[in-house]
GROMACS .gro file of C-alpha atoms in nm:
model
  406
    1UNK     CA    1  -3.893   3.388  -4.023
    2UNK     CA    2  -3.583   3.358  -3.804
    3UNK     CA    3  -3.613   3.473  -3.443
    4UNK     CA    4  -3.326   3.521  -3.200
    5UNK     CA    5  -3.394   3.531  -2.824
    6UNK     CA    6  -3.148   3.708  -2.595
    7UNK     CA    7  -3.159   3.697  -2.214
    8UNK     CA    8  -2.934   3.816  -1.935
    9UNK     CA    9  -2.990   3.522  -1.697
   10UNK     CA   10  -3.148   3.174  -1.708
   11UNK     CA   11  -3.440   3.280  -1.490
   12UNK     CA   12  -3.519   3.559  -1.738
   13UNK     CA   13  -3.516   3.312  -2.025
   14UNK     CA   14  -3.763   3.073  -1.860
   15UNK     CA   15  -4.057   3.312  -1.890
   16UNK     CA   16  -3.974   3.363  -2.261
   17UNK     CA   17  -3.970   2.994  -2.348
   18UNK     CA   18  -4.348   2.956  -2.409
   19UNK     CA   19  -4.343   3.238  -2.667
   20UNK     CA   20  -4.039   3.077  -2.831
   21UNK     CA   21  -4.227   2.747  -2.846
   22UNK     CA   22  -4.525   2.929  -3.000
   23UNK     CA   23  -4.299   3.068  -3.272
   24UNK     CA   24  -4.160   2.722  -3.344
   25UNK     CA   25  -4.509   2.570  -3.352
   26UNK     CA   26  -4.608   2.839  -3.603
   27UNK     CA   27  -4.331   2.717  -3.831
   28UNK     CA   28  -4.058   2.974  -3.758
   29UNK     CA   29  -3.691   2.916  -3.677
   30UNK     CA   30  -3.588   3.009  -3.322
   31UNK     CA   31  -3.249   3.024  -3.151
   32UNK     CA   32  -3.119   3.170  -2.825
   33UNK     CA   33  -2.800   3.370  -2.765
   34UNK     CA   34  -2.651   3.417  -2.422
   35UNK     CA   35  -2.377   3.330  -2.179
   36UNK     CA   36  -2.314   2.965  -2.096
   37UNK     CA   37  -2.587   2.930  -1.828
   38UNK     CA   38  -2.846   3.089  -2.057
   39UNK     CA   39  -2.743   2.868  -2.350
   40UNK     CA   40  -2.764   2.560  -2.127
   41UNK     CA   41  -3.115   2.657  -2.009
   42UNK     CA   42  -3.216   2.706  -2.374
   43UNK     CA   43  -3.092   2.361  -2.470
   44UNK     CA   44  -3.284   2.207  -2.180
   45UNK     CA   45  -3.595   2.375  -2.320
   46UNK     CA   46  -3.539   2.215  -2.661
   47UNK     CA   47  -3.407   2.530  -2.829
   48UNK     CA   48  -3.093   2.582  -3.035
   49UNK     CA   49  -2.843   2.811  -2.863
   50UNK     CA   50  -2.540   3.026  -2.936
   51UNK     CA   51  -2.308   3.030  -2.635
   52UNK     CA   52  -2.161   3.381  -2.611
   53UNK     CA   53  -1.842   3.426  -2.412
   54UNK     CA   54  -1.779   3.754  -2.235
   55UNK     CA   55  -1.467   3.941  -2.340
   56UNK     CA   56  -1.248   4.158  -2.121
   57UNK     CA   57  -1.106   4.149  -1.767
   58UNK     CA   58  -1.448   4.107  -1.600
   59UNK     CA   59  -1.550   3.806  -1.806
   60UNK     CA   60  -1.699   3.518  -1.611
   61UNK     CA   61  -1.482   3.204  -1.607
   62UNK     CA   62  -1.613   2.905  -1.798
   63UNK     CA   63  -1.776   2.639  -1.585
   64UNK     CA   64  -1.551   2.331  -1.567
   65UNK     CA   65  -1.851   2.099  -1.541
   66UNK     CA   66  -2.163   2.153  -1.747
   67UNK     CA   67  -2.473   2.149  -1.532
   68UNK     CA   68  -2.279   2.253  -1.221
   69UNK     CA   69  -2.436   2.542  -1.031
   70UNK     CA   70  -2.187   2.827  -1.010
   71UNK     CA   71  -2.187   3.188  -0.905
   72UNK     CA   72  -2.353   3.403  -1.170
   73UNK     CA   73  -2.214   3.754  -1.240
   74UNK     CA   74  -2.564   3.903  -1.232
   75UNK     CA   75  -2.631   3.748  -0.893
   76UNK     CA   76  -2.287   3.845  -0.764
   77UNK     CA   77  -2.375   4.205  -0.845
   78UNK     CA   78  -2.707   4.172  -0.665
   79UNK     CA   79  -2.539   4.017  -0.361
   80UNK     CA   80  -2.290   4.304  -0.351
   81UNK     CA   81  -2.575   4.553  -0.371
   82UNK     CA   82  -2.750   4.390  -0.076
   83UNK     CA   83  -2.429   4.391   0.128
   84UNK     CA   84  -2.377   4.760   0.055
   85UNK     CA   85  -2.726   4.828   0.179
   86UNK     CA   86  -2.615   4.735   0.530
   87UNK     CA   87  -2.941   4.688   0.714
   88UNK     CA   88  -3.127   4.588   0.397
   89UNK     CA   89  -3.349   4.898   0.375
   90UNK     CA   90  -3.428   5.000   0.019
   91UNK     CA   91  -3.573   5.351   0.029
   92UNK     CA   92  -3.600   5.377  -0.348
   93UNK     CA   93  -3.473   5.238  -0.674
   94UNK     CA   94  -3.114   5.121  -0.663
   95UNK     CA   95  -2.931   5.180  -0.987
   96UNK     CA   96  -2.573   5.072  -1.032
   97UNK     CA   97  -2.357   5.374  -0.957
   98UNK     CA   98  -2.255   5.545  -1.278
   99UNK     CA   99  -2.292   5.416  -1.629
  100UNK     CA  100  -1.974   5.211  -1.660
  101UNK     CA  101  -2.088   4.867  -1.535
  102UNK     CA  102  -2.375   4.852  -1.785
  103UNK     CA  103  -2.152   4.977  -2.065
  104UNK     CA  104  -1.880   4.726  -1.979
  105UNK     CA  105  -2.132   4.443  -1.972
  106UNK     CA  106  -2.277   4.531  -2.315
  107UNK     CA  107  -1.931   4.581  -2.464
  108UNK     CA  108  -1.817   4.246  -2.325
  109UNK     CA  109  -2.080   4.050  -2.519
  110UNK     CA  110  -2.165   4.280  -2.811
  111UNK     CA  111  -1.933   4.114  -3.063
  112UNK     CA  112  -2.059   3.770  -2.968
  113UNK     CA  113  -2.424   3.872  -2.995
  114UNK     CA  114  -2.360   4.040  -3.330
  115UNK     CA  115  -2.188   3.730  -3.462
  116UNK     CA  116  -2.477   3.510  -3.346
  117UNK     CA  117  -2.739   3.741  -3.500
  118UNK     CA  118  -2.556   3.756  -3.832
  119UNK     CA  119  -2.491   3.384  -3.838
  120UNK     CA  120  -2.858   3.315  -3.767
  121UNK     CA  121  -2.964   3.563  -4.038
  122UNK     CA  122  -3.197   3.711  -3.780
  123UNK     CA  123  -3.527   3.869  -3.888
  124UNK     CA  124  -3.647   3.960  -3.538
  125UNK     CA  125  -3.497   3.974  -3.188
  126UNK     CA  126  -3.701   3.877  -2.881
  127UNK     CA  127  -3.536   4.043  -2.585
  128UNK     CA  128  -3.526   4.023  -2.206
  129UNK     CA  129  -3.609   4.377  -2.083
  130UNK     CA  130  -3.271   4.425  -1.915
  131UNK     CA  131  -3.058   4.253  -2.180
  132UNK     CA  132  -2.985   4.586  -2.346
  133UNK     CA  133  -2.741   4.426  -2.588
  134UNK     CA  134  -3.040   4.294  -2.782
  135UNK     CA  135  -3.161   4.648  -2.850
  136UNK     CA  136  -2.813   4.759  -2.955
  137UNK     CA  137  -2.773   4.465  -3.193
  138UNK     CA  138  -3.120   4.527  -3.337
  139UNK     CA  139  -3.025   4.886  -3.409
  140UNK     CA  140  -2.694   4.789  -3.569
  141UNK     CA  141  -2.854   4.527  -3.795
  142UNK     CA  142  -3.175   4.722  -3.858
  143UNK     CA  143  -3.377   4.435  -3.713
  144UNK     CA  144  -3.694   4.495  -3.506
  145UNK     CA  145  -3.671   4.409  -3.136
  146UNK     CA  146  -3.965   4.286  -2.928
  147UNK     CA  147  -3.923   4.308  -2.551
  148UNK     CA  148  -4.100   4.053  -2.333
  149UNK     CA  149  -4.137   4.149  -1.969
  150UNK     CA  150  -4.095   3.890  -1.696
  151UNK     CA  151  -4.465   3.852  -1.627
  152UNK     CA  152  -4.506   3.976  -1.272
  153UNK     CA  153  -4.594   4.308  -1.109
  154UNK     CA  154  -4.286   4.491  -1.223
  155UNK     CA  155  -4.197   4.850  -1.302
  156UNK     CA  156  -3.821   4.807  -1.281
  157UNK     CA  157  -3.785   4.670  -1.633
  158UNK     CA  158  -3.961   4.975  -1.783
  159UNK     CA  159  -3.746   5.208  -1.577
  160UNK     CA  160  -3.434   5.015  -1.674
  161UNK     CA  161  -3.486   5.057  -2.048
  162UNK     CA  162  -3.546   5.428  -2.003
  163UNK     CA  163  -3.234   5.459  -1.788
  164UNK     CA  164  -3.031   5.251  -2.033
  165UNK     CA  165  -3.102   5.502  -2.308
  166UNK     CA  166  -2.897   5.754  -2.110
  167UNK     CA  167  -2.638   5.515  -1.973
  168UNK     CA  168  -2.560   5.360  -2.312
  169UNK     CA  169  -2.588   5.680  -2.515
  170UNK     CA  170  -2.216   5.714  -2.595
  171UNK     CA  171  -2.188   5.344  -2.679
  172UNK     CA  172  -2.480   5.372  -2.922
  173UNK     CA  173  -2.319   5.671  -3.093
  174UNK     CA  174  -1.995   5.475  -3.129
  175UNK     CA  175  -2.194   5.181  -3.270
  176UNK     CA  176  -2.338   5.408  -3.537
  177UNK     CA  177  -2.702   5.392  -3.426
  178UNK     CA  178  -2.723   5.734  -3.258
  179UNK     CA  179  -2.935   5.622  -2.965
  180UNK     CA  180  -3.069   5.308  -2.801
  181UNK     CA  181  -3.362   5.198  -3.021
  182UNK     CA  182  -3.708   5.173  -2.873
  183UNK     CA  183  -3.869   4.827  -2.885
  184UNK     CA  184  -4.099   4.771  -3.182
  185UNK     CA  185  -4.339   4.600  -2.939
  186UNK     CA  186  -4.348   4.518  -2.568
  187UNK     CA  187  -4.529   4.205  -2.452
  188UNK     CA  188  -4.638   4.177  -2.090
  189UNK     CA  189  -4.755   3.843  -1.942
  190UNK     CA  190  -4.862   4.016  -1.619
  191UNK     CA  191  -5.242   4.008  -1.569
  192UNK     CA  192  -5.403   4.355  -1.572
  193UNK     CA  193  -5.504   4.355  -1.204
  194UNK     CA  194  -5.140   4.300  -1.100
  195UNK     CA  195  -4.970   4.526  -1.352
  196UNK     CA  196  -4.779   4.818  -1.203
  197UNK     CA  197  -4.918   5.164  -1.289
  198UNK     CA  198  -4.556   5.266  -1.354
  199UNK     CA  199  -4.514   5.004  -1.627
  200UNK     CA  200  -4.545   5.143  -1.976
  201UNK     CA  201  -4.803   5.028  -2.232
  202UNK     CA  202  -4.770   4.673  -2.360
  203UNK     CA  203  -4.956   4.398  -2.542
  204UNK     CA  204  -5.107   4.148  -2.297
  205UNK     CA  205  -5.021   3.780  -2.297
  206UNK     CA  206  -5.113   3.490  -2.072
  207UNK     CA  207  -4.841   3.381  -1.834
  208UNK     CA  208  -4.763   3.017  -1.913
  209UNK     CA  209  -4.545   2.852  -1.645
  210UNK     CA  210  -4.217   2.696  -1.744
  211UNK     CA  211  -3.999   2.607  -1.446
  212UNK     CA  212  -3.730   2.416  -1.630
  213UNK     CA  213  -3.698   2.063  -1.764
  214UNK     CA  214  -3.665   1.754  -1.549
  215UNK     CA  215  -3.821   1.424  -1.455
  216UNK     CA  216  -4.144   1.455  -1.258
  217UNK     CA  217  -4.100   1.284  -0.920
  218UNK     CA  218  -4.368   1.033  -0.822
  219UNK     CA  219  -4.486   1.247  -0.530
  220UNK     CA  220  -4.575   1.533  -0.766
  221UNK     CA  221  -4.806   1.313  -0.972
  222UNK     CA  222  -5.013   1.144  -0.705
  223UNK     CA  223  -5.149   1.310  -0.393
  224UNK     CA  224  -5.422   1.281  -0.134
  225UNK     CA  225  -5.678   1.541  -0.028
  226UNK     CA  226  -5.435   1.737   0.190
  227UNK     CA  227  -5.322   2.083   0.095
  228UNK     CA  228  -4.964   2.099  -0.022
  229UNK     CA  229  -4.722   2.355   0.117
  230UNK     CA  230  -4.426   2.415  -0.115
  231UNK     CA  231  -4.127   2.615   0.007
  232UNK     CA  232  -3.886   2.742  -0.256
  233UNK     CA  233  -3.643   3.031  -0.262
  234UNK     CA  234  -3.575   2.987  -0.632
  235UNK     CA  235  -3.261   3.049  -0.830
  236UNK     CA  236  -3.187   3.352  -0.614
  237UNK     CA  237  -3.174   3.131  -0.306
  238UNK     CA  238  -2.946   2.883  -0.481
  239UNK     CA  239  -2.712   3.163  -0.584
  240UNK     CA  240  -2.716   3.309  -0.233
  241UNK     CA  241  -2.601   2.968  -0.111
  242UNK     CA  242  -2.329   2.953  -0.378
  243UNK     CA  243  -2.199   3.295  -0.276
  244UNK     CA  244  -2.219   3.210   0.093
  245UNK     CA  245  -2.426   3.521   0.158
  246UNK     CA  246  -2.702   3.562   0.411
  247UNK     CA  247  -3.034   3.535   0.233
  248UNK     CA  248  -3.172   3.822   0.435
  249UNK     CA  249  -3.043   4.010   0.735
  250UNK     CA  250  -2.978   3.778   1.027
  251UNK     CA  251  -2.984   3.438   0.866
  252UNK     CA  252  -2.909   3.210   0.578
  253UNK     CA  253  -3.136   2.972   0.391
  254UNK     CA  254  -3.084   2.680   0.628
  255UNK     CA  255  -3.223   2.883   0.917
  256UNK     CA  256  -3.530   2.978   0.716
  257UNK     CA  257  -3.599   2.615   0.630
  258UNK     CA  258  -3.559   2.500   0.991
  259UNK     CA  259  -3.797   2.767   1.118
  260UNK     CA  260  -4.057   2.679   0.856
  261UNK     CA  261  -4.023   2.305   0.928
  262UNK     CA  262  -4.090   2.372   1.295
  263UNK     CA  263  -4.392   2.588   1.208
  264UNK     CA  264  -4.541   2.313   0.990
  265UNK     CA  265  -4.448   2.015   1.209
  266UNK     CA  266  -4.780   2.035   1.397
  267UNK     CA  267  -4.989   2.030   1.080
  268UNK     CA  268  -5.075   1.671   0.981
  269UNK     CA  269  -5.343   1.818   0.754
  270UNK     CA  270  -5.082   1.943   0.504
  271UNK     CA  271  -4.813   1.786   0.288
  272UNK     CA  272  -4.490   1.985   0.313
  273UNK     CA  273  -4.229   1.995   0.035
  274UNK     CA  274  -3.904   2.192   0.054
  275UNK     CA  275  -3.697   2.273  -0.254
  276UNK     CA  276  -3.348   2.284  -0.103
  277UNK     CA  277  -3.029   2.363  -0.299
  278UNK     CA  278  -2.757   2.101  -0.267
  279UNK     CA  279  -2.532   2.367  -0.114
  280UNK     CA  280  -2.774   2.399   0.180
  281UNK     CA  281  -2.887   2.041   0.243
  282UNK     CA  282  -2.585   1.955   0.454
  283UNK     CA  283  -2.661   2.247   0.687
  284UNK     CA  284  -3.021   2.151   0.756
  285UNK     CA  285  -2.966   1.871   1.003
  286UNK     CA  286  -3.270   1.671   1.111
  287UNK     CA  287  -3.591   1.862   1.043
  288UNK     CA  288  -3.892   1.831   1.271
  289UNK     CA  289  -4.205   1.676   1.129
  290UNK     CA  290  -4.264   1.494   0.801
  291UNK     CA  291  -4.101   1.718   0.541
  292UNK     CA  292  -4.022   1.606   0.189
  293UNK     CA  293  -3.689   1.756   0.078
  294UNK     CA  294  -3.622   1.775  -0.296
  295UNK     CA  295  -3.354   1.956  -0.498
  296UNK     CA  296  -3.615   2.084  -0.742
  297UNK     CA  297  -3.992   2.127  -0.736
  298UNK     CA  298  -4.175   2.132  -1.071
  299UNK     CA  299  -4.417   2.391  -0.936
  300UNK     CA  300  -4.634   2.401  -1.248
  301UNK     CA  301  -4.703   2.027  -1.208
  302UNK     CA  302  -4.702   2.011  -0.827
  303UNK     CA  303  -4.954   2.284  -0.739
  304UNK     CA  304  -5.332   2.305  -0.741
  305UNK     CA  305  -5.581   2.566  -0.622
  306UNK     CA  306  -5.570   2.626  -0.248
  307UNK     CA  307  -5.211   2.511  -0.198
  308UNK     CA  308  -4.969   2.740  -0.016
  309UNK     CA  309  -4.637   2.850  -0.165
  310UNK     CA  310  -4.378   3.012   0.061
  311UNK     CA  311  -4.110   3.189  -0.137
  312UNK     CA  312  -3.883   3.489  -0.189
  313UNK     CA  313  -4.093   3.693  -0.430
  314UNK     CA  314  -3.931   3.574  -0.751
  315UNK     CA  315  -4.158   3.645  -1.046
  316UNK     CA  316  -4.138   3.295  -1.195
  317UNK     CA  317  -4.234   3.129  -0.867
  318UNK     CA  318  -4.502   3.387  -0.790
  319UNK     CA  319  -4.671   3.374  -1.127
  320UNK     CA  320  -4.667   2.994  -1.142
  321UNK     CA  321  -4.851   2.996  -0.810
  322UNK     CA  322  -5.095   3.256  -0.947
  323UNK     CA  323  -5.170   3.043  -1.253
  324UNK     CA  324  -5.250   2.746  -1.030
  325UNK     CA  325  -5.467   2.945  -0.789
  326UNK     CA  326  -5.232   2.886  -0.495
  327UNK     CA  327  -5.200   3.133  -0.209
  328UNK     CA  328  -4.860   3.277  -0.123
  329UNK     CA  329  -4.653   3.376   0.177
  330UNK     CA  330  -4.373   3.601   0.058
  331UNK     CA  331  -4.038   3.647   0.235
  332UNK     CA  332  -3.855   3.886   0.002
  333UNK     CA  333  -3.492   3.992   0.035
  334UNK     CA  334  -3.436   4.369   0.014
  335UNK     CA  335  -3.426   4.406  -0.362
  336UNK     CA  336  -3.676   4.617  -0.560
  337UNK     CA  337  -3.792   4.337  -0.793
  338UNK     CA  338  -3.873   4.101  -0.507
  339UNK     CA  339  -4.026   4.375  -0.293
  340UNK     CA  340  -4.244   4.496  -0.584
  341UNK     CA  341  -4.370   4.145  -0.643
  342UNK     CA  342  -4.443   4.075  -0.276
  343UNK     CA  343  -4.616   4.407  -0.215
  344UNK     CA  344  -4.835   4.377  -0.525
  345UNK     CA  345  -4.946   4.020  -0.454
  346UNK     CA  346  -5.037   4.113  -0.098
  347UNK     CA  347  -5.232   4.416  -0.221
  348UNK     CA  348  -5.416   4.193  -0.470
  349UNK     CA  349  -5.525   3.974  -0.178
  350UNK     CA  350  -5.365   3.649  -0.296
  351UNK     CA  351  -5.098   3.636  -0.029
  352UNK     CA  352  -4.919   3.798   0.261
  353UNK     CA  353  -4.571   3.937   0.291
  354UNK     CA  354  -4.329   3.940   0.583
  355UNK     CA  355  -4.070   4.212   0.625
  356UNK     CA  356  -3.717   4.128   0.733
  357UNK     CA  357  -3.789   4.166   1.103
  358UNK     CA  358  -4.090   3.935   1.080
  359UNK     CA  359  -3.889   3.682   0.881
  360UNK     CA  360  -3.637   3.665   1.166
  361UNK     CA  361  -3.910   3.621   1.429
  362UNK     CA  362  -3.997   3.251   1.452
  363UNK     CA  363  -4.315   3.324   1.649
  364UNK     CA  364  -4.442   3.575   1.393
  365UNK     CA  365  -4.358   3.346   1.104
  366UNK     CA  366  -4.528   3.047   1.267
  367UNK     CA  367  -4.840   3.249   1.347
  368UNK     CA  368  -4.869   3.376   0.990
  369UNK     CA  369  -4.829   3.027   0.840
  370UNK     CA  370  -5.103   2.886   1.064
  371UNK     CA  371  -5.336   3.181   0.996
  372UNK     CA  372  -5.303   3.130   0.624
  373UNK     CA  373  -5.367   2.756   0.647
  374UNK     CA  374  -5.671   2.809   0.868
  375UNK     CA  375  -5.827   3.093   0.667
  376UNK     CA  376  -5.989   3.098   0.326
  377UNK     CA  377  -5.939   3.475   0.293
  378UNK     CA  378  -5.674   3.454   0.023
  379UNK     CA  379  -5.809   3.144  -0.153
  380UNK     CA  380  -6.102   3.317  -0.324
  381UNK     CA  381  -5.881   3.597  -0.455
  382UNK     CA  382  -5.624   3.345  -0.576
  383UNK     CA  383  -5.890   3.157  -0.773
  384UNK     CA  384  -6.017   3.482  -0.926
  385UNK     CA  385  -5.665   3.578  -1.031
  386UNK     CA  386  -5.610   3.236  -1.189
  387UNK     CA  387  -5.928   3.286  -1.392
  388UNK     CA  388  -5.812   3.633  -1.502
  389UNK     CA  389  -5.479   3.491  -1.618
  390UNK     CA  390  -5.651   3.214  -1.814
  391UNK     CA  391  -5.856   3.476  -1.999
  392UNK     CA  392  -5.549   3.653  -2.141
  393UNK     CA  393  -5.441   3.574  -2.500
  394UNK     CA  394  -5.214   3.271  -2.522
  395UNK     CA  395  -4.859   3.285  -2.663
  396UNK     CA  396  -4.997   3.107  -2.972
  397UNK     CA  397  -5.231   3.402  -3.028
  398UNK     CA  398  -4.974   3.670  -2.944
  399UNK     CA  399  -4.702   3.537  -3.174
  400UNK     CA  400  -4.891   3.675  -3.475
  401UNK     CA  401  -4.863   4.027  -3.328
  402UNK     CA  402  -4.495   3.973  -3.250
  403UNK     CA  403  -4.415   3.864  -3.604
  404UNK     CA  404  -4.629   4.147  -3.737
  405UNK     CA  405  -4.341   4.378  -3.639
  406UNK     CA  406  -4.143   4.250  -3.938
   0.00000   0.00000   0.00000
């Protein structure tokens, strides 16, 4: 069988890679279609990729240097949304005003996705839940589409597909498919105790961490008995730095790192590692205390049970920590996906979350970090959640159900 993966952004693709590997290991052909950054992430994961260029006046410019971090259209839209929010309050779901931006985005890549799917002689499409073009292409080619959710406590992706059916209605009529097709199957790597009640029904799958390809640094392989504290604001933080935006109200990433370094400077009982984007390193200055600064942390290899991860509420970072049984301090920006993740993990008892005001308050942040390092309250829950995740069916088991849609 020939499977085509489609994803809106590189971070969305990463959680799909283990299922793609499972399909390859089962003897099936797998390729990825997406914009240049998605195609590059696919190649780094050992997958063939079709690089789809956007068409039209809003198309993203090609990157002059492969591998260079550049502003992503999806993140630019998110940054604009946060700026429009003013004080960062998000009283409810924030949909893009009107239907046109979603329609324009699908139209801009539809021909490229269709060409890739036809060229690949696609039997099945595996789709990011907000890459609606995959559903449209599946309908046009009469090919089943399986949606894989991101893996964390998320209801936004379910809401998005429902909303997209209305937003893209006219486009689907013009494409000759009448309406946006429903997925033949939805796979959810989120463990049951974290799954949002608002998320629709789905087939369970174990979350298998994949944080990208790269050489493992020596420090990640050997360690002493100290707990490790990893601080990472993920791809969102990198893109915030690229755009020059404040990460949250009142401060950029450099300020967050400096505050956290000061909070951890008096803790010789922990090993502190910061994942700092190149765009921010020059702003850090000299940090207090022994802090290891790295451009990238292979979290799946660097963590063990009882470690502390301080992050923004990104699903990939959060679920990697959950798999390893690490506890989490969440500092989410005011976006529904990050807020959902942070709130759910705190409710599950595996971490704590700081609102924007607390994130700006160095004393509050320091106190919370020390409380979490001195208490075992979250550790037991984190270990239980790791066990629950390990009990879910692996991608190797789930791939049979996925291919059963053919």
